[in-house]
Coordinates of C-alpha atoms in Angstrom, one line a residue:
M119 CA -63.2 18.1 -6.4
A120 CA -66.7 19.3 -6.1
P121 CA -67.4 22.5 -8.2
F122 CA -68.1 25.7 -6.4
T123 CA -71.8 26.4 -6.0
S124 CA -74.1 29.4 -6.4
K125 CA -74.0 29.7 -2.6
D126 CA -70.2 29.9 -2.6
F127 CA -70.3 32.8 -5.1
T128 CA -73.1 34.5 -3.2
Q129 CA -71.1 34.4 0.0
R130 CA -68.0 35.8 -1.8
M131 CA -70.0 38.7 -3.2
E132 CA -71.6 39.5 0.2
R133 CA -68.1 39.6 1.8
A134 CA -66.9 41.9 -1.0
V135 CA -69.8 44.3 -0.5
A136 CA -69.1 44.4 3.2
Q137 CA -65.4 45.1 2.7
A138 CA -66.2 47.8 0.2
G139 CA -68.5 49.5 2.7
E140 CA -65.9 49.4 5.4
A141 CA -63.5 51.0 2.9
G142 CA -65.9 53.9 2.3
L143 CA -66.8 52.7 -1.2
T144 CA -70.2 52.7 -2.9
G145 CA -69.4 49.4 -4.5
L146 CA -67.3 47.3 -6.8
L147 CA -67.1 47.0 -10.6
V148 CA -65.7 43.6 -11.5
T149 CA -64.4 43.0 -15.1
P150 CA -63.3 39.8 -16.9
G151 CA -60.2 38.2 -15.3
P152 CA -59.6 36.5 -12.0
D153 CA -62.0 38.8 -10.1
L154 CA -65.0 37.9 -12.3
T155 CA -64.0 34.2 -12.1
Y156 CA -63.8 34.4 -8.3
F157 CA -67.3 36.0 -7.9
T158 CA -69.2 34.2 -10.6
G159 CA -67.2 31.4 -12.2
Y160 CA -67.6 33.2 -15.5
R161 CA -64.7 33.2 -18.0
P162 CA -65.7 35.0 -21.2
T163 CA -64.4 33.1 -24.3
A164 CA -62.5 36.2 -25.3
I165 CA -61.8 39.5 -23.5
T166 CA -62.5 42.2 -26.0
E167 CA -63.6 45.8 -26.5
R168 CA -67.2 44.8 -25.6
L169 CA -68.0 45.8 -22.0
T170 CA -68.6 43.1 -19.5
V171 CA -68.9 44.2 -15.9
L172 CA -70.4 42.8 -12.6
V173 CA -71.8 45.6 -10.4
L174 CA -71.8 44.9 -6.6
D175 CA -73.2 47.4 -4.0
R176 CA -75.1 47.2 -0.8
D177 CA -78.4 48.5 -2.1
H178 CA -79.0 46.1 -5.0
E179 CA -78.7 42.5 -5.9
P180 CA -75.6 41.6 -8.0
R181 CA -76.0 42.6 -11.6
L182 CA -73.8 41.4 -14.5
I183 CA -73.8 43.4 -17.7
V184 CA -72.7 41.4 -20.8
P185 CA -72.9 41.8 -24.6
V186 CA -76.1 40.1 -25.9
L187 CA -74.2 37.7 -28.1
E188 CA -72.3 36.4 -25.0
R189 CA -75.3 36.2 -22.7
P190 CA -75.8 32.4 -23.2
D191 CA -72.2 31.8 -22.0
A192 CA -72.7 34.0 -19.0
A193 CA -76.0 32.4 -18.1
A194 CA -74.3 29.0 -18.1
A195 CA -71.6 30.1 -15.5
P196 CA -71.9 28.4 -12.1
G197 CA -72.5 31.7 -10.4
A198 CA -75.2 32.9 -12.8
P199 CA -78.1 32.0 -10.5
A200 CA -76.7 34.5 -8.0
V201 CA -76.7 37.5 -10.3
T202 CA -79.2 39.4 -12.5
L203 CA -78.1 39.4 -16.2
S204 CA -78.4 42.6 -18.3
G205 CA -77.5 42.5 -22.0
W206 CA -76.5 45.2 -24.4
A207 CA -76.5 44.9 -28.2
D208 CA -74.0 46.0 -30.7
G209 CA -74.8 49.5 -31.8
A210 CA -76.1 50.5 -28.3
D211 CA -74.1 52.5 -25.8
P212 CA -72.8 50.0 -23.2
Y213 CA -71.7 52.8 -20.8
A214 CA -75.3 54.2 -20.8
T215 CA -76.5 50.7 -19.9
A216 CA -74.0 50.5 -17.0
A217 CA -74.6 54.1 -15.9
R218 CA -78.2 53.2 -15.1
L219 CA -77.0 50.8 -12.5
L220 CA -74.5 53.1 -10.8
D221 CA -74.7 55.9 -8.3
P222 CA -73.9 59.1 -10.4
V223 CA -71.7 60.3 -7.6
G224 CA -70.5 57.0 -6.3
R225 CA -66.9 55.9 -5.6
Y226 CA -66.1 52.4 -6.9
A227 CA -63.3 49.9 -6.8
I228 CA -62.7 48.5 -10.2
S229 CA -60.7 45.4 -11.2
D230 CA -57.0 45.9 -11.9
S231 CA -57.6 44.1 -15.2
A232 CA -60.2 46.6 -16.5
W233 CA -59.4 48.1 -19.8
A234 CA -58.7 51.8 -19.9
L235 CA -61.2 52.0 -22.7
H236 CA -64.0 50.9 -20.3
L237 CA -63.0 53.0 -17.4
L238 CA -62.8 56.1 -19.5
G239 CA -66.2 55.3 -21.0
L240 CA -67.7 55.0 -17.6
Q241 CA -66.1 58.3 -16.5
Q242 CA -67.5 60.0 -19.5
A243 CA -71.0 58.6 -19.0
L244 CA -70.9 59.5 -15.3
P245 CA -68.5 62.4 -14.7
G246 CA -69.5 62.6 -11.0
T247 CA -68.2 59.1 -10.2
S248 CA -64.7 58.2 -9.0
Y249 CA -62.7 55.0 -9.2
T250 CA -59.9 53.2 -7.4
S251 CA -58.1 50.0 -8.2
M252 CA -59.2 46.9 -6.5
T253 CA -55.8 45.9 -5.2
A254 CA -55.0 49.4 -3.9
T255 CA -58.2 49.7 -1.9
L256 CA -59.2 46.0 -1.2
P257 CA -56.0 44.1 -1.4
M258 CA -57.3 41.2 0.8
L259 CA -60.4 40.7 -1.3
R260 CA -59.3 37.3 -2.6
A261 CA -56.4 36.8 -0.2
I262 CA -58.1 34.6 2.4
K263 CA -58.9 31.3 0.9
D264 CA -61.7 29.0 2.1
P265 CA -60.9 25.4 2.8
D266 CA -62.0 24.2 -0.7
E267 CA -59.6 26.8 -2.3
V268 CA -56.7 25.7 0.0
E269 CA -57.2 22.1 -1.1
R270 CA -57.2 23.1 -4.8
L271 CA -54.0 25.0 -4.2
A272 CA -52.6 21.9 -2.3
A273 CA -53.5 19.7 -5.3
A274 CA -51.8 22.1 -7.7
G275 CA -48.8 22.1 -5.5
A276 CA -48.7 18.3 -5.3
A277 CA -48.9 18.1 -9.1
A278 CA -46.0 20.6 -9.4
D279 CA -44.0 18.4 -6.9
A280 CA -44.7 15.3 -9.0
A281 CA -43.4 17.2 -12.1
Y282 CA -40.2 18.1 -10.2
L283 CA -39.5 14.6 -9.1
D284 CA -39.9 13.4 -12.7
I285 CA -37.6 16.1 -14.1
L286 CA -34.8 14.9 -11.9
G287 CA -34.6 11.8 -14.0
V288 CA -34.0 13.6 -17.3
P289 CA -30.5 14.4 -18.6
F290 CA -29.4 18.0 -18.0
A291 CA -25.7 18.2 -19.2
G292 CA -25.4 18.8 -22.9
R293 CA -29.0 20.0 -23.4
T294 CA -30.3 23.5 -23.7
E295 CA -32.2 25.2 -21.0
R296 CA -35.1 25.4 -23.5
A297 CA -35.1 21.6 -23.9
V298 CA -35.3 21.0 -20.2
G299 CA -38.0 23.7 -19.9
A300 CA -40.0 22.0 -22.5
D301 CA -39.8 18.7 -20.6
L302 CA -40.9 20.5 -17.4
A303 CA -43.9 22.1 -19.1
H304 CA -44.9 18.7 -20.5
L305 CA -44.6 17.1 -17.1
L306 CA -46.8 19.9 -15.5
R307 CA -49.5 19.1 -18.1
E308 CA -49.1 15.4 -17.6
H309 CA -49.7 15.9 -13.9
G310 CA -53.0 17.8 -14.5
H311 CA -52.1 21.4 -15.2
S312 CA -54.3 23.0 -17.8
Q313 CA -52.1 26.0 -18.1
V314 CA -48.3 26.4 -17.7
D315 CA -47.5 30.0 -16.8
F316 CA -43.7 29.8 -16.6
T317 CA -40.7 27.4 -16.6
V318 CA -37.6 29.1 -15.4
V319 CA -34.5 27.1 -16.2
G320 CA -31.5 29.2 -15.2
S321 CA -28.2 27.4 -15.5
G322 CA -24.8 28.6 -14.4
P323 CA -24.6 32.4 -14.8
N324 CA -28.1 32.6 -16.1
G325 CA -29.3 31.5 -12.7
A326 CA -28.2 34.9 -11.3
N327 CA -31.2 36.5 -13.2
P328 CA -34.2 35.5 -11.0
H329 CA -36.6 35.7 -14.0
H330 CA -34.3 34.4 -16.7
E331 CA -36.9 31.8 -17.7
M332 CA -35.0 29.7 -20.3
G333 CA -32.7 30.2 -23.3
D334 CA -30.4 28.4 -25.7
R335 CA -27.5 28.1 -23.3
V336 CA -26.2 24.5 -23.2
I337 CA -26.2 23.2 -19.6
Q338 CA -22.8 22.1 -18.5
R339 CA -21.3 19.9 -15.8
G340 CA -20.6 22.0 -12.8
D341 CA -23.6 24.2 -13.3
M342 CA -26.1 25.2 -10.6
V343 CA -29.5 25.2 -12.2
V344 CA -32.5 27.1 -10.8
L345 CA -35.9 25.5 -11.7
D346 CA -38.9 27.7 -11.0
F347 CA -42.2 26.6 -12.5
G348 CA -45.9 26.7 -12.2
G349 CA -49.3 27.3 -13.7
L350 CA -53.0 26.5 -13.1
K351 CA -54.6 23.2 -12.2
D352 CA -58.4 23.2 -11.8
G353 CA -58.3 26.9 -11.9
Y354 CA -55.8 27.4 -9.0
G355 CA -52.1 28.2 -9.1
S356 CA -48.8 26.3 -8.4
D357 CA -45.4 27.9 -8.1
T358 CA -42.3 26.1 -6.7
T359 CA -38.6 26.5 -7.0
R360 CA -35.8 24.0 -6.5
T361 CA -32.1 24.4 -7.3
V362 CA -30.2 21.4 -8.6
H363 CA -26.5 20.9 -9.5
V364 CA -25.1 19.1 -12.5
G365 CA -22.4 16.8 -11.0
A366 CA -20.6 17.4 -7.7
P367 CA -20.9 20.9 -6.2
T368 CA -18.0 22.8 -4.7
A369 CA -17.7 23.6 -1.0
E370 CA -18.6 27.2 -1.7
E371 CA -21.7 26.2 -3.6
L372 CA -22.8 23.9 -0.7
E373 CA -22.2 26.7 1.8
I374 CA -24.3 29.2 -0.2
F375 CA -27.1 26.7 -0.8
D376 CA -27.2 26.0 3.0
V377 CA -27.6 29.7 3.7
V378 CA -30.7 29.9 1.4
R379 CA -32.1 26.7 2.8
R380 CA -31.8 28.0 6.4
A381 CA -33.4 31.3 5.4
Q382 CA -36.3 29.5 3.8
Q383 CA -36.8 27.3 6.8
A384 CA -36.6 30.2 9.2
A385 CA -39.2 32.2 7.3
F386 CA -41.5 29.2 7.2
E387 CA -41.2 28.7 10.9
A388 CA -42.1 32.3 11.5
V389 CA -45.5 31.9 9.8
R390 CA -48.4 32.2 12.2
P391 CA -51.5 34.4 12.5
G392 CA -50.8 38.0 13.6
V393 CA -47.2 38.1 12.2
T394 CA -46.9 40.8 9.5
C395 CA -45.9 40.0 6.0
Q396 CA -42.8 42.2 6.4
E397 CA -41.7 40.2 9.4
I398 CA -41.5 37.1 7.3
D399 CA -39.4 38.9 4.8
R400 CA -37.1 40.2 7.5
T401 CA -36.7 36.7 9.0
A402 CA -35.4 35.3 5.7
R403 CA -33.3 38.3 5.0
Q404 CA -31.6 38.3 8.4
V405 CA -30.3 34.8 7.9
I406 CA -28.8 35.7 4.5
E407 CA -27.4 39.0 5.7
A408 CA -25.8 37.3 8.7
D409 CA -23.8 35.1 6.4
G410 CA -22.6 38.0 4.3
Y411 CA -24.8 37.5 1.2
G412 CA -27.5 40.2 1.9
E413 CA -26.6 42.3 -1.1
Y414 CA -27.3 39.3 -3.3
F415 CA -30.8 38.7 -2.1
I416 CA -32.4 41.1 -4.6
H417 CA -36.2 40.5 -4.4
R418 CA -39.0 40.2 -2.0
T419 CA -39.5 37.0 -0.1
G420 CA -42.8 36.1 -1.5
H421 CA -46.2 36.8 -3.1
G422 CA -49.8 35.5 -2.8
I423 CA -51.3 32.9 -5.0
G424 CA -54.7 31.7 -5.9
L425 CA -56.6 32.1 -9.2
T426 CA -53.4 33.7 -10.4
T427 CA -49.8 32.8 -9.6
H428 CA -49.0 36.4 -8.4
E429 CA -51.5 38.3 -6.2
P430 CA -51.7 39.8 -2.7
P431 CA -50.5 39.5 -0.1
Y432 CA -46.9 40.4 -0.9
V433 CA -44.2 39.3 1.6
V434 CA -42.0 42.4 1.4
E435 CA -40.6 45.1 3.6
G436 CA -43.2 47.8 4.2
E437 CA -46.2 45.4 4.0
R438 CA -47.7 45.6 7.5
Q439 CA -50.7 43.4 6.7
A440 CA -51.0 40.7 9.5
L441 CA -51.2 37.1 8.4
L442 CA -54.6 35.5 8.7
P443 CA -55.7 31.9 8.5
G444 CA -56.4 31.0 4.9
M445 CA -53.8 33.2 3.4
C446 CA -51.6 31.5 0.8
F447 CA -48.2 32.8 -0.4
S448 CA -44.8 31.8 -1.5
I449 CA -41.6 31.8 0.6
E450 CA -38.7 32.0 -1.8
P451 CA -35.5 33.6 -0.6
G452 CA -32.5 33.5 -3.0
V453 CA -28.9 34.4 -3.5
Y454 CA -27.7 35.6 -6.9
L455 CA -24.0 36.0 -7.7
P456 CA -23.7 38.0 -11.0
G457 CA -22.0 36.1 -13.8
R458 CA -21.7 33.0 -11.7
L459 CA -24.9 31.4 -10.2
G460 CA -28.2 31.7 -8.5
I461 CA -29.8 29.6 -5.8
R462 CA -33.5 29.8 -4.8
I463 CA -35.8 27.6 -2.8
E464 CA -39.6 28.2 -2.9
D465 CA -42.7 26.6 -1.3
I466 CA -46.3 27.8 -1.3
V467 CA -47.4 28.1 2.3
T468 CA -50.9 28.6 3.8
V469 CA -51.5 30.1 7.2
T470 CA -53.3 27.8 9.7
E471 CA -54.8 28.7 13.1
T472 CA -51.5 27.9 14.8
G473 CA -48.8 28.3 12.2
G474 CA -48.1 27.4 8.6
R475 CA -48.6 24.5 6.3
R476 CA -46.4 23.8 3.3
L477 CA -48.2 23.0 0.0
N478 CA -44.9 21.9 -1.6
N479 CA -43.2 19.0 0.0
T480 CA -40.3 17.8 -2.2
P481 CA -36.9 17.6 -0.6
R482 CA -35.1 20.9 -0.1
D483 CA -31.6 19.6 -0.3
L484 CA -29.3 20.2 -3.2
H485 CA -30.1 17.3 -5.7
I486 CA -27.4 16.2 -8.0
V487 CA -28.5 15.6 -11.6
A488 CA -26.7 14.1 -14.6

């Protein structure tokens, strides 16, 4: 895929400044992490106690403050032509450098990933300023993806799908969850992931813990096994879940699996612009509650995805944000019977002009593994 250009980063920064103004903010302070990558393409080699911050406001061109020793790396970032670089040297006061670029009584949104050390330093240098978290004030800042971002997410989803199809061919019974998880991580990398964020392998009773990840339990015939895995490919996230069974399932297991499958399908079919996030959650939950398993669906229906595998919007009761074209998020209802089993099915979905598009497309039936 073609890399993002300076023009792409400029447009993102302009949109952010406009949103900040609408929210009554003076501007934004963007620190290393996904926000800085989104606006400039710059990923510092290491995130340390040295202050790095991008200052965005309506009255000035974007300015990026970096330690002098890291300035060459910042200047090489794809978005560097769209910002003015300012350096500070060891021994100097970085907060005094930053203070000269800020409104002394301004109100700023600051990246969630900002260190407390840096926020407190800014507050001490400019006691008249105030700050709010980026997610709390501007939750949709990175939520609406442009077409290039959607295609990167689709490519990451396709790579995760390929890893899942491959893992179906490995032995499960008689091996530890950790061994299967290692196979899954290897397959994600083999299919182009540069980073593996998680490989949940929850067998039998361990599947009843949604974030069990993997352990030393030996997988047995008769186990339901939850496989939830993802990471980053070309900078964008994947996250998918399928539940498999070792050997033939019981009638009860098939029944519960079908409940989850129908809930996931119903939630997907409800996706369209204008529907709120909580309505998607309610749709999935109503199916599961109608079949008597409501108390065993113990988490939200989904979360956003992009440069990180968990970000806004969140598909949960109380979230009244309306879906908009370009939003990308998971739909992952589940049922968890303590001490017995867990079942979850998850796809990443993007909102189109008329509905939803799945970015994961492997079969959603209960696959039997050896």
